[in-house]
Amino acid sequence: GGSDAAKRNAGESAADLVTDGMVVGLGTGSTAAYAIRAIGRAVDAGLDVHGVPTSFASRELAREAEIPLVALDDVETIDLAIDGADQVADGHLIKGGGAAHAREKIVDTAADRFVVVADPSKEAETLDRSVPVEVLPAARQTVASAVRSAGGDPTLRTAERKDGPVVTDNGNLVVDCEFGLIDTPAALARTLSETPGVVEHGLFVGVADEVHVGRDEGVTVHEL
Ligand code: DER
């Protein structure tokens, strides 16, 4: 992954977009964490915002940062969402490294403006990382075989410090699917979405509005 300085610069650059009265989607991962901490400092200085967390982890971080929180099903609109990505290519994303992509996609897509925060290691010409797919536990074999039929290589995501698989905030499993170069992300996204048992996949096609790529010195903002 990228340097802490690059992640911090990206996160703080996106946090600067937050203004009084906003409802802000709070993304998951180490880069979005810098945005959350920066928003927390702004709240401490008097900024009036409400955060909508995208995971258990981002909710805990937002609580530590003392950002007032509101539940996703209690808001009508989300003005701005700030979230990380595992890979960015041609404005499309692969997300789900933190297994939070189901709720992230709801929040990021619902937001009037979705800003991605990343470091240069996330940028690519073409998406080619494995695609995380959240599946109903009972469907992991049927989904795996559908993924193989679509030319992918599925691997059940096992936990680091727990015997057995990663279990998501929603109680589901994650299958990481290697497809190699993904030349037509929209088509693959449709195939995965139409597969019974798939709760959500990590392809965010045409969702992001802006990407803030932090470097050790400075940030580059890409309007999409
Ligand atoms: O899980 C996710 O979707 C995260 O946003 C992930 O894609 C980025 O995490 P990072 O900022 O720690 O690399």
Short mmCIF file of C-alpha atoms and ligand atoms in Angstrom, two decimals:
data_model
loop_
_atom_site.label_atom_id
_atom_site.label_comp_id
_atom_site.label_asym_id
_atom_site.label_seq_id
_atom_site.Cartn_x
_atom_site.Cartn_y
_atom_site.Cartn_z
CA GLY A 1 0.00 0.00 0.00
CA GLY A 2 0.89 3.67 -0.13
CA SER A 3 2.69 5.81 2.42
CA ASP A 4 0.90 7.24 5.46
CA ALA A 5 1.73 10.75 4.26
CA ALA A 6 0.08 10.08 0.89
CA LYS A 7 -3.02 8.58 2.55
CA ARG A 8 -3.20 11.47 5.01
CA ASN A 9 -2.92 14.06 2.24
CA ALA A 10 -5.70 12.36 0.28
CA GLY A 11 -7.99 12.01 3.31
CA GLU A 12 -7.48 15.57 4.51
CA SER A 13 -7.99 16.95 1.00
CA ALA A 14 -11.41 15.28 0.79
CA ALA A 15 -12.30 16.31 4.34
CA ASP A 16 -11.80 19.95 3.28
CA LEU A 17 -14.93 19.57 1.10
CA VAL A 18 -17.14 19.09 4.17
CA THR A 19 -19.19 22.19 5.02
CA ASP A 20 -21.67 23.16 7.75
CA GLY A 21 -24.92 21.23 7.81
CA MET A 22 -23.73 18.36 5.61
CA VAL A 23 -24.60 14.69 6.01
CA VAL A 24 -21.34 12.89 5.17
CA GLY A 25 -20.85 9.21 4.28
CA LEU A 26 -17.84 7.97 6.24
CA GLY A 27 -15.89 5.35 4.31
CA THR A 28 -13.91 2.37 5.54
CA GLY A 29 -10.20 1.69 5.42
CA SER A 30 -6.95 3.38 6.40
CA THR A 31 -7.17 6.22 3.88
CA ALA A 32 -10.76 7.16 4.68
CA ALA A 33 -9.70 7.05 8.33
CA TYR A 34 -7.59 10.17 7.77
CA ALA A 35 -10.67 11.96 6.41
CA ILE A 36 -12.70 10.86 9.45
CA ARG A 37 -10.05 12.14 11.84
CA ALA A 38 -9.82 15.46 9.96
CA ILE A 39 -13.62 15.85 10.07
CA GLY A 40 -13.45 15.11 13.80
CA ARG A 41 -11.00 17.98 14.26
CA ALA A 42 -13.31 20.28 12.27
CA VAL A 43 -16.27 19.23 14.44
CA ASP A 44 -14.16 20.02 17.50
CA ALA A 45 -13.61 23.47 15.97
CA GLY A 46 -17.37 23.98 15.57
CA LEU A 47 -18.33 22.35 12.24
CA ASP A 48 -21.94 21.14 12.27
CA VAL A 49 -22.12 17.81 10.36
CA HIS A 50 -23.64 14.38 10.74
CA GLY A 51 -21.77 11.25 9.67
CA VAL A 52 -23.23 8.06 8.18
CA PRO A 53 -20.80 5.20 8.86
CA THR A 54 -20.19 2.50 6.23
CA SER A 55 -19.05 -0.21 8.63
CA PHE A 56 -18.63 -1.19 12.26
CA ALA A 57 -15.04 0.01 11.92
CA SER A 58 -15.87 3.44 10.51
CA ARG A 59 -18.57 3.90 13.15
CA GLU A 60 -16.06 3.19 15.93
CA LEU A 61 -13.55 5.60 14.37
CA ALA A 62 -16.23 8.29 13.99
CA ARG A 63 -17.23 7.85 17.64
CA GLU A 64 -13.60 8.30 18.72
CA ALA A 65 -13.47 11.42 16.53
CA GLU A 66 -16.72 12.59 18.20
CA ILE A 67 -18.50 13.14 14.89
CA PRO A 68 -22.28 13.13 15.50
CA LEU A 69 -23.66 10.03 13.80
CA VAL A 70 -26.94 9.32 12.07
CA ALA A 71 -28.16 5.95 10.84
CA LEU A 72 -28.36 5.31 7.11
CA ASP A 73 -32.10 4.58 7.35
CA ASP A 74 -32.68 7.86 9.18
CA VAL A 75 -31.41 10.15 6.41
CA GLU A 76 -33.10 11.32 3.24
CA THR A 77 -29.98 12.57 1.50
CA ILE A 78 -26.24 12.20 1.84
CA ASP A 79 -24.47 15.31 0.61
CA LEU A 80 -20.98 13.87 0.31
CA ALA A 81 -19.40 10.44 0.74
CA ILE A 82 -15.66 9.96 1.25
CA ASP A 83 -14.31 6.44 0.81
CA GLY A 84 -11.19 4.53 -0.16
CA ALA A 85 -10.60 2.01 -2.90
CA ASP A 86 -8.43 -1.00 -3.58
CA GLN A 87 -7.95 0.01 -7.20
CA VAL A 88 -8.99 2.90 -9.49
CA ALA A 89 -8.98 2.73 -13.28
CA ASP A 90 -10.83 4.92 -15.77
CA GLY A 91 -13.05 6.23 -12.97
CA HIS A 92 -14.19 2.74 -11.95
CA LEU A 93 -13.23 1.15 -8.63
CA ILE A 94 -12.57 -2.15 -6.99
CA LYS A 95 -13.47 -1.99 -3.31
CA GLY A 96 -13.98 -4.51 -0.56
CA GLY A 97 -10.50 -4.98 0.84
CA GLY A 98 -12.10 -4.37 4.22
CA ALA A 99 -15.15 -6.53 3.43
CA ALA A 100 -17.39 -3.48 3.95
CA HIS A 101 -18.35 -2.92 0.32
CA ALA A 102 -22.06 -3.79 0.66
CA ARG A 103 -22.89 -0.86 2.93
CA GLU A 104 -20.20 1.30 1.35
CA LYS A 105 -21.86 0.93 -2.05
CA ILE A 106 -25.25 1.92 -0.61
CA VAL A 107 -23.83 5.06 1.00
CA ASP A 108 -21.38 5.97 -1.78
CA THR A 109 -24.01 5.56 -4.49
CA ALA A 110 -26.71 7.43 -2.53
CA ALA A 111 -24.42 10.42 -1.97
CA ASP A 112 -24.89 13.50 -4.14
CA ARG A 113 -21.10 13.56 -4.45
CA PHE A 114 -18.82 10.56 -3.98
CA VAL A 115 -15.15 11.38 -3.46
CA VAL A 116 -12.57 8.59 -3.50
CA VAL A 117 -9.40 8.97 -1.44
CA ALA A 118 -6.37 6.95 -2.54
CA ASP A 119 -2.61 6.81 -2.84
CA PRO A 120 -0.74 6.22 -6.14
CA SER A 121 -0.46 2.47 -5.50
CA LYS A 122 -4.22 2.20 -6.16
CA GLU A 123 -4.07 3.70 -9.69
CA ALA A 124 -4.10 1.43 -12.75
CA GLU A 125 -4.77 1.62 -16.49
CA THR A 126 -7.23 -1.27 -16.25
CA LEU A 127 -8.83 -2.92 -13.23
CA ASP A 128 -7.05 -6.22 -12.58
CA ARG A 129 -7.27 -6.89 -8.84
CA SER A 130 -9.46 -9.64 -7.45
CA VAL A 131 -13.07 -8.61 -6.95
CA PRO A 132 -14.48 -9.16 -3.43
CA VAL A 133 -17.97 -10.66 -3.56
CA GLU A 134 -20.15 -10.79 -0.45
CA VAL A 135 -22.26 -13.96 -0.53
CA LEU A 136 -25.00 -15.54 1.56
CA PRO A 137 -23.16 -18.30 3.47
CA ALA A 138 -25.33 -21.06 1.99
CA ALA A 139 -24.53 -19.88 -1.55
CA ARG A 140 -20.75 -19.90 -1.44
CA GLN A 141 -20.41 -23.03 -3.59
CA THR A 142 -23.07 -22.04 -6.13
CA VAL A 143 -21.58 -18.56 -6.42
CA ALA A 144 -18.07 -20.04 -6.74
CA SER A 145 -19.17 -22.17 -9.66
CA ALA A 146 -20.95 -19.22 -11.33
CA VAL A 147 -17.74 -17.20 -10.94
CA ARG A 148 -15.74 -19.99 -12.58
CA SER A 149 -18.20 -20.07 -15.48
CA ALA A 150 -17.60 -16.34 -15.88
CA GLY A 151 -13.86 -16.97 -16.14
CA GLY A 152 -12.99 -16.13 -12.55
CA ASP A 153 -11.03 -17.96 -9.88
CA PRO A 154 -12.92 -17.79 -6.53
CA THR A 155 -11.27 -18.02 -3.09
CA LEU A 156 -13.20 -17.93 0.19
CA ARG A 157 -11.65 -15.16 2.32
CA THR A 158 -10.27 -16.69 5.50
CA ALA A 159 -9.80 -14.64 8.66
CA GLU A 160 -6.40 -13.81 10.12
CA ARG A 161 -7.14 -14.10 13.86
CA LYS A 162 -10.16 -16.38 13.83
CA ASP A 163 -10.44 -19.95 12.66
CA GLY A 164 -12.47 -20.13 9.46
CA PRO A 165 -13.81 -17.50 7.07
CA VAL A 166 -14.16 -13.72 7.38
CA VAL A 167 -17.76 -12.91 8.36
CA THR A 168 -19.03 -9.47 7.27
CA ASP A 169 -20.95 -6.92 9.37
CA ASN A 170 -24.04 -8.38 7.68
CA GLY A 171 -23.22 -11.97 8.71
CA ASN A 172 -22.22 -13.08 5.24
CA LEU A 173 -19.03 -14.52 3.69
CA VAL A 174 -16.63 -13.01 1.18
CA VAL A 175 -15.34 -14.74 -1.94
CA ASP A 176 -12.38 -13.01 -3.61
CA CYS A 177 -12.64 -13.52 -7.37
CA GLU A 178 -9.60 -13.26 -9.62
CA PHE A 179 -10.54 -12.34 -13.20
CA GLY A 180 -7.22 -10.97 -14.44
CA LEU A 181 -7.57 -7.86 -16.65
CA ILE A 182 -11.15 -6.57 -16.42
CA ASP A 183 -11.68 -4.89 -19.79
CA THR A 184 -15.45 -4.50 -19.42
CA PRO A 185 -16.17 -3.82 -15.72
CA ALA A 186 -19.83 -2.93 -16.39
CA ALA A 187 -20.50 -6.32 -17.99
CA LEU A 188 -18.74 -8.20 -15.19
CA ALA A 189 -20.61 -6.15 -12.59
CA ARG A 190 -23.91 -7.15 -14.20
CA THR A 191 -22.92 -10.82 -14.30
CA LEU A 192 -22.01 -10.79 -10.61
CA SER A 193 -25.12 -8.83 -9.60
CA GLU A 194 -27.33 -11.32 -11.42
CA THR A 195 -25.77 -14.34 -9.71
CA PRO A 196 -28.16 -15.71 -7.05
CA GLY A 197 -26.62 -15.56 -3.57
CA VAL A 198 -24.43 -12.57 -4.33
CA VAL A 199 -25.25 -9.86 -1.76
CA GLU A 200 -22.83 -7.28 -3.23
CA HIS A 201 -19.63 -7.16 -5.26
CA GLY A 202 -16.71 -4.75 -5.11
CA LEU A 203 -16.97 -3.33 -8.64
CA PHE A 204 -18.08 0.32 -8.35
CA VAL A 205 -18.72 1.18 -11.99
CA GLY A 206 -19.36 4.83 -12.83
CA VAL A 207 -20.16 5.68 -9.21
CA ALA A 208 -17.29 7.95 -8.16
CA ASP A 209 -17.42 11.69 -8.96
CA GLU A 210 -13.89 12.62 -7.95
CA VAL A 211 -10.63 10.94 -6.94
CA HIS A 212 -8.14 12.62 -4.60
CA VAL A 213 -4.79 10.91 -5.07
CA GLY A 214 -2.45 11.84 -2.26
CA ARG A 215 1.33 11.79 -2.65
CA ASP A 216 3.98 12.34 -0.02
CA GLU A 217 3.94 16.00 -1.11
CA GLY A 218 0.48 17.18 -2.14
CA VAL A 219 -2.66 15.80 -3.77
CA THR A 220 -3.92 15.45 -7.32
CA VAL A 221 -7.68 15.80 -7.77
CA HIS A 222 -9.28 14.01 -10.73
CA GLU A 223 -12.84 15.11 -11.63
CA LEU A 224 -14.57 12.16 -13.30
O1 DER B 1 -12.67 -2.02 1.96
C1 DER B 1 -12.70 -1.00 1.28
O2 DER B 1 -13.47 -0.83 0.33
C2 DER B 1 -11.70 0.07 1.60
O3 DER B 1 -12.17 1.32 1.21
C3 DER B 1 -10.45 -0.29 0.86
O4 DER B 1 -10.81 -0.49 -0.48
C4 DER B 1 -9.38 0.78 0.92
O5 DER B 1 -8.71 0.62 2.10
P1 DER B 1 -7.30 1.36 2.34
O6 DER B 1 -7.60 2.85 2.21
O7 DER B 1 -6.92 0.97 3.74
O8 DER B 1 -6.36 0.86 1.30
#
